[in-house]
Every structure is written in structure tokens, then in C-alpha cells.
Coordinates of N, CA and C in Angstrom, one line a residue:
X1 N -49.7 41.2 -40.5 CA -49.8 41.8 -39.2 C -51.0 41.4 -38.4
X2 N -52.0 41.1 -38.9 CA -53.2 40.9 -37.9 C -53.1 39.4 -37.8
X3 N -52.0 38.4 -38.4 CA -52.7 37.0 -38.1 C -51.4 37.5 -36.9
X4 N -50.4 38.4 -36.2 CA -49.7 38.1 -35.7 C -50.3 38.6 -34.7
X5 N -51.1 39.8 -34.4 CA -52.2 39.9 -33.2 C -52.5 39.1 -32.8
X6 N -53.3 38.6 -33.8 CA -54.2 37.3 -33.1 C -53.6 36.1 -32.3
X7 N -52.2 35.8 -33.1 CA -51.3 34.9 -31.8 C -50.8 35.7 -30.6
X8 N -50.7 36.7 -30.8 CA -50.6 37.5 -29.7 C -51.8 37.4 -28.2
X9 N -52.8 37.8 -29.1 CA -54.0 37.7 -28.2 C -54.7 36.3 -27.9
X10 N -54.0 35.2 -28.2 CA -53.9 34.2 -28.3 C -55.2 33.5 -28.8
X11 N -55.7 33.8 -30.0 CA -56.4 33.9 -31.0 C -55.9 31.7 -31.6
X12 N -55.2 32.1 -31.9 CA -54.9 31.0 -33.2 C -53.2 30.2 -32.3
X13 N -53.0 30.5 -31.0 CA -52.3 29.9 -30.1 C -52.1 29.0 -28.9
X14 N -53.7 28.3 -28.6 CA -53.6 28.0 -27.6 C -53.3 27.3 -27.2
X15 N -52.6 26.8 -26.2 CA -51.9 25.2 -25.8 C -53.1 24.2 -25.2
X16 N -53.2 23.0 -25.9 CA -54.6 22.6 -25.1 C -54.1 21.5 -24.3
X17 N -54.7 21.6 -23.0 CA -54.7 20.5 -22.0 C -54.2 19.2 -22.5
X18 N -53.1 18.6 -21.7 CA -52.5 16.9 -21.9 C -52.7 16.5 -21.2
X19 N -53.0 15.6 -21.3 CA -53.4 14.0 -20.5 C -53.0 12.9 -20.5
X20 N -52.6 12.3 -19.9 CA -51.9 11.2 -19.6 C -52.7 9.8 -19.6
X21 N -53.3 9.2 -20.7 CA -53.5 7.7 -20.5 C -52.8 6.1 -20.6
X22 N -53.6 5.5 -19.8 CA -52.5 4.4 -19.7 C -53.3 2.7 -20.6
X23 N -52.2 2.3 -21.6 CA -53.2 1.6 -22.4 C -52.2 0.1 -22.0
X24 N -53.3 -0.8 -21.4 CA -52.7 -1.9 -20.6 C -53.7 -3.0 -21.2
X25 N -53.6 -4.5 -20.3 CA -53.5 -5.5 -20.5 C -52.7 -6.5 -20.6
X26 N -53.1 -7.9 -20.7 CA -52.2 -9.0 -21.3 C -51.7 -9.1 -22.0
X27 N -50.7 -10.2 -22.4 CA -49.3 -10.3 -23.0 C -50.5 -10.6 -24.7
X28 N -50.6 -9.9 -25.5 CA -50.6 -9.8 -27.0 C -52.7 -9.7 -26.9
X29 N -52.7 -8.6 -26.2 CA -54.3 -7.9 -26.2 C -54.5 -7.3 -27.1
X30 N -53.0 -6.6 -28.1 CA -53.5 -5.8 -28.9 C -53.5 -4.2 -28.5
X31 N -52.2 -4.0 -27.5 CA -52.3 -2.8 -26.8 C -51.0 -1.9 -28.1
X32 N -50.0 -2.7 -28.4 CA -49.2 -1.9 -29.4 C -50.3 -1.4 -30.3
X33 N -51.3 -2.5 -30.7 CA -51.7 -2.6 -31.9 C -53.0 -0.9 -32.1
X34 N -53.3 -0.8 -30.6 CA -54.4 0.1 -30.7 C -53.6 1.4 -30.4
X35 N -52.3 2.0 -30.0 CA -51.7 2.8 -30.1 C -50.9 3.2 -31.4
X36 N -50.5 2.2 -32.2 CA -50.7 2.6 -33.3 C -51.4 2.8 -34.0
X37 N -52.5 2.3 -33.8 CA -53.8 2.8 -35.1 C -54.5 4.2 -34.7
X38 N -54.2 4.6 -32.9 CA -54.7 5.9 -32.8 C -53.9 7.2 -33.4
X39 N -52.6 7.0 -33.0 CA -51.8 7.9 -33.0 C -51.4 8.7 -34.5
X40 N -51.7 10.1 -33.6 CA -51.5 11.1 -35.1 C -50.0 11.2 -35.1
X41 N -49.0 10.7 -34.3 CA -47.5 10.6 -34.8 C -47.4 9.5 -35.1
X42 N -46.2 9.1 -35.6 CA -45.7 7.9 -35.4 C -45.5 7.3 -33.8
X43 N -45.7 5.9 -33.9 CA -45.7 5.9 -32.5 C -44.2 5.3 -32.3
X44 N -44.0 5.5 -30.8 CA -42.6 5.4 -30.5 C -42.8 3.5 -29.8
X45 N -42.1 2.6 -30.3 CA -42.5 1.1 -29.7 C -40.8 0.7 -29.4
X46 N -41.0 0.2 -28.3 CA -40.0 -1.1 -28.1 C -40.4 -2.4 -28.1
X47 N -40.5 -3.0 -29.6 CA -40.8 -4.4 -29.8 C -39.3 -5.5 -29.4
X48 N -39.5 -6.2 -29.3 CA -38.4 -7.4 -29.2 C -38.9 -8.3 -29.7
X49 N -38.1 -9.4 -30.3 CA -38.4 -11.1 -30.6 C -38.8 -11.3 -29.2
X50 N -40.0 -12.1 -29.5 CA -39.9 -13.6 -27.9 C -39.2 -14.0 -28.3
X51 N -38.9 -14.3 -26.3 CA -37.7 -15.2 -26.4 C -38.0 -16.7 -26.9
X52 N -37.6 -17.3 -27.0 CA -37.1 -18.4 -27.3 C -37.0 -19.7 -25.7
X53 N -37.0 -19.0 -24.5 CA -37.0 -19.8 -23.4 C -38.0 -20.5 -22.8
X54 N -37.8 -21.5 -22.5 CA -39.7 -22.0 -22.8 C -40.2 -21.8 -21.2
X55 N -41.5 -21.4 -21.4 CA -42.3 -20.9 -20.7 C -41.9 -19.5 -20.0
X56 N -41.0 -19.0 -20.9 CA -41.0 -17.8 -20.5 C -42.0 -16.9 -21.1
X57 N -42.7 -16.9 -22.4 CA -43.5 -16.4 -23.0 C -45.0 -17.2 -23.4
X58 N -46.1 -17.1 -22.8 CA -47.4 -18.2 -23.5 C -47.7 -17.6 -24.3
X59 N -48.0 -18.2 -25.5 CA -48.1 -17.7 -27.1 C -49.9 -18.7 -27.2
X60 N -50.1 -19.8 -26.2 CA -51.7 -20.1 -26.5 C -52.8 -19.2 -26.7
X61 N -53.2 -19.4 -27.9 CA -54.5 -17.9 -28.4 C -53.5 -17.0 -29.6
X62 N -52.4 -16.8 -29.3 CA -51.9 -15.8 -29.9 C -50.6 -16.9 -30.7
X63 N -50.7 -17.4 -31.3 CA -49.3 -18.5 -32.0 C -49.1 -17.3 -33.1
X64 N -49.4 -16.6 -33.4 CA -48.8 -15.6 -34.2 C -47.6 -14.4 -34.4
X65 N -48.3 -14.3 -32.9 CA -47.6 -13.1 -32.1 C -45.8 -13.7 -32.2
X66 N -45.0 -12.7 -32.6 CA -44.0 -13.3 -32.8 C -42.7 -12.2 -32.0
X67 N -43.4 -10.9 -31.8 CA -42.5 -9.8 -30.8 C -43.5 -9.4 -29.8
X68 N -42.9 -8.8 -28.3 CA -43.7 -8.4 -26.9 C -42.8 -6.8 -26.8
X69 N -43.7 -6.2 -26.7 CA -43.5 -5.1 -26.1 C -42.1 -4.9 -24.8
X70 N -41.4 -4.5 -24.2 CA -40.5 -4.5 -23.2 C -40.6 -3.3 -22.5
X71 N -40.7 -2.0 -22.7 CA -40.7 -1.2 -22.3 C -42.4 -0.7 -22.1
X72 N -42.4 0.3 -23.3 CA -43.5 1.2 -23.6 C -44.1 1.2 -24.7
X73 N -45.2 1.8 -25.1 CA -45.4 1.9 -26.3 C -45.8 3.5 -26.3
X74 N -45.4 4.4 -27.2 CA -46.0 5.9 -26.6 C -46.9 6.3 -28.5
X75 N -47.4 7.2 -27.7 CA -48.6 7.8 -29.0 C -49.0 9.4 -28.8
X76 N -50.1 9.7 -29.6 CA -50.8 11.3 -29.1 C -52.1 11.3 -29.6
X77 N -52.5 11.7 -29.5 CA -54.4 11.7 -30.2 C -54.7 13.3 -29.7
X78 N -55.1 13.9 -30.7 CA -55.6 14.9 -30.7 C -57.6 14.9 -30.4
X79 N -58.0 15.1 -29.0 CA -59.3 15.0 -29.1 C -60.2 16.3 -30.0
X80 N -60.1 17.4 -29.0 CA -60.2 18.5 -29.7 C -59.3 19.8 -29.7
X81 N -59.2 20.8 -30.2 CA -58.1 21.7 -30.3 C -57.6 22.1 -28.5
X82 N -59.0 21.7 -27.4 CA -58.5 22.1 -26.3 C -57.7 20.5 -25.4
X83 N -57.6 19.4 -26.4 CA -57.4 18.6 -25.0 C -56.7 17.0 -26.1
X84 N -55.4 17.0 -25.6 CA -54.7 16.2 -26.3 C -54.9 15.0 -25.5
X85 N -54.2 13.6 -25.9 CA -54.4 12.6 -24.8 C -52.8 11.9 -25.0
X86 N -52.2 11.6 -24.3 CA -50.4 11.1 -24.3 C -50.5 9.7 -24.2
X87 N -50.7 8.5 -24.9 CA -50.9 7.4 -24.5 C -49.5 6.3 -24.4
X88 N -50.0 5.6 -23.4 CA -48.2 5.1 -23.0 C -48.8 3.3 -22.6
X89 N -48.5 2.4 -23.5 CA -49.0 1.4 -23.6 C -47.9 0.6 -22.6
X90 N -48.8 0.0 -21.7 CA -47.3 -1.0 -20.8 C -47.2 -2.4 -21.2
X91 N -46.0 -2.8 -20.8 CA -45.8 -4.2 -21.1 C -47.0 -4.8 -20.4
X92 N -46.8 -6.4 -21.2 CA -48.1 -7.2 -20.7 C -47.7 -7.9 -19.9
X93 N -46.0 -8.6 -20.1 CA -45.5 -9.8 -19.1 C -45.4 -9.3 -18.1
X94 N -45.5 -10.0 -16.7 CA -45.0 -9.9 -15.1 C -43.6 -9.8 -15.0
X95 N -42.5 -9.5 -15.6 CA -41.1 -9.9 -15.5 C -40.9 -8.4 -16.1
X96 N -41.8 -7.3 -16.6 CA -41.9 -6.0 -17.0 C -42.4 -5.4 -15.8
X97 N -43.4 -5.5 -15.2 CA -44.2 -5.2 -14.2 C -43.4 -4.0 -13.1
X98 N -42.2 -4.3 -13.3 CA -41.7 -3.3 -12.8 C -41.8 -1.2 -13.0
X99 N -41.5 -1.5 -14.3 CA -42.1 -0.3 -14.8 C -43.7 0.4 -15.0
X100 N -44.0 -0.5 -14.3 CA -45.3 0.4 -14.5 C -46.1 1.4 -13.1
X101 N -45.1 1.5 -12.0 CA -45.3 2.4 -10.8 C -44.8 3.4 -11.6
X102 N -43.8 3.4 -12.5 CA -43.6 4.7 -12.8 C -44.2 5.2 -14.1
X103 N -44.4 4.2 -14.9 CA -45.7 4.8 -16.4 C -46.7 5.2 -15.9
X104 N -47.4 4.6 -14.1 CA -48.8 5.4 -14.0 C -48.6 6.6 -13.4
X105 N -47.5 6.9 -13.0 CA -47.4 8.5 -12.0 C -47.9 9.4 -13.3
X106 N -48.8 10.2 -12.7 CA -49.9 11.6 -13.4 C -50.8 10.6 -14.1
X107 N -51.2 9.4 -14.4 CA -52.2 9.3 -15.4 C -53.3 9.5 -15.2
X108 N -54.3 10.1 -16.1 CA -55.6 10.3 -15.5 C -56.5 9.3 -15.5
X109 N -56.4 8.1 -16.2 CA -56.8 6.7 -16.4 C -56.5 5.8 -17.1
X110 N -56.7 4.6 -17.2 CA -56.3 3.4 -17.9 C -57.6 2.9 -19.3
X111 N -57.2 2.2 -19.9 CA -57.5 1.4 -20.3 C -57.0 0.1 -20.8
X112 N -57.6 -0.8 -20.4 CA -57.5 -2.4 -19.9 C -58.0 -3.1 -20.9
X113 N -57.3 -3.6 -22.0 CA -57.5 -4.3 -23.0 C -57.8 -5.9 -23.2
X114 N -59.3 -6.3 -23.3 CA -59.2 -7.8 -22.6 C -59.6 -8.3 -24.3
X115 N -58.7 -9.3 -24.0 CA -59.4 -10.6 -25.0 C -59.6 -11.8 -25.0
X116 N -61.0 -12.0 -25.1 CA -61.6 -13.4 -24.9 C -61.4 -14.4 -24.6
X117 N -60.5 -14.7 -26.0 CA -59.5 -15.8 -25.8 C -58.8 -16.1 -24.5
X118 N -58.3 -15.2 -23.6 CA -57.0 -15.8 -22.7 C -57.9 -14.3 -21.7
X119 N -59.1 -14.3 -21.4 CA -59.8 -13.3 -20.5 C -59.5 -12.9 -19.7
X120 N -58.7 -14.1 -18.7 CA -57.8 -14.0 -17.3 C -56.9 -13.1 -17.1
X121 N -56.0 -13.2 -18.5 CA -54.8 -12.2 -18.5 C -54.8 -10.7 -18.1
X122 N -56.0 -10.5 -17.9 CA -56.3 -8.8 -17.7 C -56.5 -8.7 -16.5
X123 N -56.6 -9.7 -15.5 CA -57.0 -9.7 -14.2 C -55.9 -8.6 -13.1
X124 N -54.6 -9.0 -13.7 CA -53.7 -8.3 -12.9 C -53.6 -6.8 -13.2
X125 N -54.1 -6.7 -14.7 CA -54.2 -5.1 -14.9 C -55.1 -4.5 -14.0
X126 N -56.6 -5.4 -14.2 CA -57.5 -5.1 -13.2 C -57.3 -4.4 -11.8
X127 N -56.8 -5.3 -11.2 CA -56.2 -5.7 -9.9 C -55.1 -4.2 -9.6
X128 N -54.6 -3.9 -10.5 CA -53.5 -2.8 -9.9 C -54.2 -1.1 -10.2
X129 N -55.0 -1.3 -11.0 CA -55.8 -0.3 -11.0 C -56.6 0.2 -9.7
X130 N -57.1 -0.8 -9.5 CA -58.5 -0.9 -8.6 C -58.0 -0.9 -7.0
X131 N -56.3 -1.5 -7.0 CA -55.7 -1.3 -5.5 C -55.0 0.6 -5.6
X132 N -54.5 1.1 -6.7 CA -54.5 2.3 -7.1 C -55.0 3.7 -7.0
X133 N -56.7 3.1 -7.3 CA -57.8 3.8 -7.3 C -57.8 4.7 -8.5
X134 N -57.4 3.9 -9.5 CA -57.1 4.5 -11.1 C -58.4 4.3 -11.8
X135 N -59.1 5.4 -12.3 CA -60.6 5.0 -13.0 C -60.1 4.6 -14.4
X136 N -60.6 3.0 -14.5 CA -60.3 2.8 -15.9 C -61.4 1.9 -17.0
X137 N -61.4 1.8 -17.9 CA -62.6 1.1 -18.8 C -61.6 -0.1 -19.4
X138 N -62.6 -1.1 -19.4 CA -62.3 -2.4 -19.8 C -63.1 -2.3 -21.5
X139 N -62.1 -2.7 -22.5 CA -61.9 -2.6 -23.5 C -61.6 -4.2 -24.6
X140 N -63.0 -4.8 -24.8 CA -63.0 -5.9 -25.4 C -62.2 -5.8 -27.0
X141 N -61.2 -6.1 -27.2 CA -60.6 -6.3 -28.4 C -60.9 -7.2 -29.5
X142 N -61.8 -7.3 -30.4 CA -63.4 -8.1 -31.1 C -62.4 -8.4 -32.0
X143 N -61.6 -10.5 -32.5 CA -61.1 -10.3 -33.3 C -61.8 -10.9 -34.2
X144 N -61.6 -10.9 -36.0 CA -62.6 -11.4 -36.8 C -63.4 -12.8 -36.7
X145 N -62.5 -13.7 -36.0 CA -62.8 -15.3 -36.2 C -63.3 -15.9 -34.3
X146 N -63.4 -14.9 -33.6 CA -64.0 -14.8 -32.4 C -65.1 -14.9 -31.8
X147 N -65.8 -15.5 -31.1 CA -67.1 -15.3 -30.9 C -67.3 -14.1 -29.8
X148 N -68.2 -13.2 -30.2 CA -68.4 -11.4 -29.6 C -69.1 -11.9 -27.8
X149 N -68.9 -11.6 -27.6 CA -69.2 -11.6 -25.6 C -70.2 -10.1 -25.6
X150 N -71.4 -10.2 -25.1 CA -71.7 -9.1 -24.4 C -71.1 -8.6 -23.4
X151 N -71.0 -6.8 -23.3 CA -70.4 -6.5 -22.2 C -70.6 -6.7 -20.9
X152 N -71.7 -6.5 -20.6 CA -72.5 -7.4 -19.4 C -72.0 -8.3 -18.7
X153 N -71.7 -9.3 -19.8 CA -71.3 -10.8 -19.6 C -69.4 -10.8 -19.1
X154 N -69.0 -9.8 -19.8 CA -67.6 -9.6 -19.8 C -67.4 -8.9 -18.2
X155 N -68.1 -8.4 -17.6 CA -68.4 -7.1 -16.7 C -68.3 -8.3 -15.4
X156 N -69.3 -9.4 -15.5 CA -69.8 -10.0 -14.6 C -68.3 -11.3 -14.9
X157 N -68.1 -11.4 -16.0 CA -66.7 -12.8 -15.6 C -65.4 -11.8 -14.9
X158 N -65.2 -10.7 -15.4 CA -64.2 -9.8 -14.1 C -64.4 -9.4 -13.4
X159 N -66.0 -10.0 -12.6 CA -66.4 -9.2 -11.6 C -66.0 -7.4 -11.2
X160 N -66.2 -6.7 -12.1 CA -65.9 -5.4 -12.1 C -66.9 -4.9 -11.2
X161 N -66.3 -3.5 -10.7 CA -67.6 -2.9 -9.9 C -69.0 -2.4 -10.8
X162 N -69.8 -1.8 -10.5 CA -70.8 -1.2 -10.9 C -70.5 0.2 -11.9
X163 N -70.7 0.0 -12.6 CA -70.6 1.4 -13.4 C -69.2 1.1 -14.3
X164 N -68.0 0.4 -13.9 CA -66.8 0.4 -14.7 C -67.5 0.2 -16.5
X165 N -67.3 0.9 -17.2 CA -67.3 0.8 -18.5 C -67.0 0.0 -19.2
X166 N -67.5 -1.2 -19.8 CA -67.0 -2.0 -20.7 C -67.4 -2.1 -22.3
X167 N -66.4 -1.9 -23.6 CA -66.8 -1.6 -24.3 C -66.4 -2.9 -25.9
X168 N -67.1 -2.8 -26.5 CA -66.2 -3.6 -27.6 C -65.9 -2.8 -29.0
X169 N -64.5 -3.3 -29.2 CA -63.8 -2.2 -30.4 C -62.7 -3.5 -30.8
X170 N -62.3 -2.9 -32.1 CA -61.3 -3.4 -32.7 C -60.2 -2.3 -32.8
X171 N -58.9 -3.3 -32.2 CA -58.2 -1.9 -31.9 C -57.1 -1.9 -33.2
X172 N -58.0 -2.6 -34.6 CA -57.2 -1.9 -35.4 C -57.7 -0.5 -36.4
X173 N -58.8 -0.6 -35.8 CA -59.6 0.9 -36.2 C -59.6 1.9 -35.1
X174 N -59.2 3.0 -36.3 CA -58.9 4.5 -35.6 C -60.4 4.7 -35.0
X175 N -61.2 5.0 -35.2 CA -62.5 5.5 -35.2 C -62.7 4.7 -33.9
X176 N -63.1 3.1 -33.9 CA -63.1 2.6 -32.8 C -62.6 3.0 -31.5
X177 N -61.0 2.6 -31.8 CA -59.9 3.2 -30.4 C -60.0 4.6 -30.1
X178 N -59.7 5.3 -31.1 CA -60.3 6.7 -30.3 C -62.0 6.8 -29.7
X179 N -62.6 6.3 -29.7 CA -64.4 6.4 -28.9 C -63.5 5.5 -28.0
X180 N -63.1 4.6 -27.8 CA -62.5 3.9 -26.5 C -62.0 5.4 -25.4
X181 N -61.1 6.3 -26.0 CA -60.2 7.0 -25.5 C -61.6 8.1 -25.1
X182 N -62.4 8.3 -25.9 CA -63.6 9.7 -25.6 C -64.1 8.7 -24.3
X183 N -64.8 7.8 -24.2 CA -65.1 7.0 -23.4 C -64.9 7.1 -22.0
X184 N -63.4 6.4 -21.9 CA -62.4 6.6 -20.7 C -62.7 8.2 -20.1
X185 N -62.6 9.8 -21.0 CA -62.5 10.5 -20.6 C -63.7 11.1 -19.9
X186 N -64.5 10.4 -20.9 CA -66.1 10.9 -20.1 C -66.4 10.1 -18.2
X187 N -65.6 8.8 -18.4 CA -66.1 8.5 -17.2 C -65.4 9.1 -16.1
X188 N -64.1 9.4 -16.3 CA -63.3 9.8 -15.3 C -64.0 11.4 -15.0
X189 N -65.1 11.6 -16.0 CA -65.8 13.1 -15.7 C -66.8 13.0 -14.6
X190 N -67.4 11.8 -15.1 CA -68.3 12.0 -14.8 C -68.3 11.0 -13.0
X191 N -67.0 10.7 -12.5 CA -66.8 10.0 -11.5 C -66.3 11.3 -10.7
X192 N -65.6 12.3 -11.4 CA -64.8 12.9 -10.6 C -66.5 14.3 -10.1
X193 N -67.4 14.2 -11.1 CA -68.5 15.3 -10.6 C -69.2 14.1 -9.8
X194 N -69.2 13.2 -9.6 CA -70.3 12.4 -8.5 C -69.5 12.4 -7.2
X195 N -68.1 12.7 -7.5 CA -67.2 13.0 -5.9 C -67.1 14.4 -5.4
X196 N -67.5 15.1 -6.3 CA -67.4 16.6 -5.9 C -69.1 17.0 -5.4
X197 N -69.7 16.1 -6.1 CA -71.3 16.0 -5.4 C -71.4 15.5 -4.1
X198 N -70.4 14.2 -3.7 CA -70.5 14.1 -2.4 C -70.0 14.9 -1.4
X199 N -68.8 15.2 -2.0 CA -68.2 16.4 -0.7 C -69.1 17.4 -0.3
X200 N -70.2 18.1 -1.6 CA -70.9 19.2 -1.3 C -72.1 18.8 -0.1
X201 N -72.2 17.8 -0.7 CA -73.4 16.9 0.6 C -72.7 17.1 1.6
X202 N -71.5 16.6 2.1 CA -70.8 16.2 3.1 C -71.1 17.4 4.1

């Protein structure tokens, strides 16, 4: 009888805040790969074979990579009991690009998964954020046989603005990918109290 009070009085009931993140990038950044390793469900993936049509898929850097995402990739991460995070990984190729006006409607931010190897390929994630006005952290994916980039250095070859977050993680560790995800949330905090500071100026 009293643990039923307490859901009553919503004790041991609460529904905690969802959020909507968006985990992007290039064609084989490693975006399936860090939504699986976060997610406390199984994640929900639409893998496919590459195709087979030549130059329809660049596999330079990645000759391993042997399926591309098409749709989505979906996840859930439990931050703390008040605040869940929904992650929805987009395709990497331009020929998917369509779906992603509608993966970012509600997101509260991105994260932009770059890797060294093929650095460029994040540029258009870049680019659609930043014409958006989506606060997002750029997210070095550190693989073992790789030489490590300062963030700095990573900051200044994507010419990012001032303050964008750049971080280095391996997105096949949970521990890592989730501080990516605490990360993202702190800055979109701490952007949205530096805009609520200027209005009060204003």
C-alpha cells in the first residue's frame, strides 16, 4: 500500500524529460557504430550492402566498411532519472540527404562525427547545421592505427566558429560516447543562458 502512495504522489513515477539528438557525419564516421555502443536498447538500424555501382559509394579510408546506413539509426541513453536523450543517427551519403529536414525537426542538437582520415566529409554536416542554427559539437572518432589531431587543430581545419566544442572519443566505448552526449548537452546550456543574458541586457 505505501509503495502505491508514493506512485501516486509521484514518488517513484516520474517521467523524465526527452530529447532529441542528432548523431551525423560522413559516409562510415562511425555514427551506427556510436549509437550502438551508447544505447541502453537495442538499437533500431537500417543497414544495407553497398552497392556495388561504381562511384556510387567511396570506400577510400574505410575498404572495410562493407554496409551504409539508408534511413536512420535510432537509440536511448538514459542521462539521469530526470532527462533521457533519443538519438537518431542520419545517413552519411548525399543521395539520403533528403531525410534529414525531417530527422532534425525538434532536435535539440547534433553531433558531427569527423574522421581524420577523409576530414572533409563532415563539411556538409557542418554546413547544414550552421545554415539551421542547430548547436552542435564536432566529435573526433580516434581509430587505433590513426594518428590523434588536437582539437584545436581539428577546430581550425573546419574552420568552426569560436566556442563550437570539439572533442576526441572512440565511438566504440560507452563511457566515451555518452561524455560526447553530456558534452553536446552542456553546451546547448550553456549557449541558450548566454542568449537569455543578452535579451536581459537588451
Amino acid at each position: 500500500m505505501d509503495s502505491v502512495r508514493s506512485d501516486r504522489n509521484g514518488g517513484s513515477s516520474r517521467i523524465p524529460v526527452a530529447l532529441k539528438i542528432l548523431i551525423a557525419g560522413g559516409f562510415g564516421a562511425g555514427k551506427t557504430t556510436m549509437v550502438g555502443s551508447v544505447s541502453e536498447i537495442r538499437p533500431l538500424q537500417t543497414e544495407e550492402v553497398l552497392t556495388g555501382a561504381e562511384g556510387a559509394d567511396d570506400v577510400s579510408g574505410v575498404e572495410a566498411k562493407t554496409t551504409t546506413t539508408v534511413t536512420m539509426d535510432f537509440g536511448r541513453i538514459t542521462i539521469t532519472e530526470d532527462l533521457q536523450l533519443y538519438l537518431f543517427g542520419t545517413p552519411g551519403q548525399d543521395r539520403f540527404w533528403f531525410l534529414w529536414d525531417e530527422l532534425s525537426q525538434g532536435a535539440l542538437g547534433a553531433v558531427v562525427l569527423a574522421d581524420t582520415r577523409r576530414l572533409a566529409d563532415c563539411f556538409p554536416s557542418i554546413d547544414y547545421f550552421e545554415q539551421r542554427g542547430t548547436p552542435f559539437v564536432v566529435a573526433v572518432n580516434c581509430f587505433d592505427s590513426d594518428h590523434r589531431f588536437a582539437p584545436d587543430a581539428v577546430a581550425r581545419a573546419l574552420d568552426l566558429d569560436p566556442g563550437v566544442p570539439v572533442v576526441l572519443f572512440d565511438a566504440r566505448d560507452q563511457v566515451a560516447a555518452r561524455n560526447v552526449l553530456i558534452e553536446l548537452v552542456e553546451y546547448v546550456a550553456r549557449r541558450q543562458m548566454a542568449a537569455a543574458g543578452s535579451r536581459a541586457r537588451a
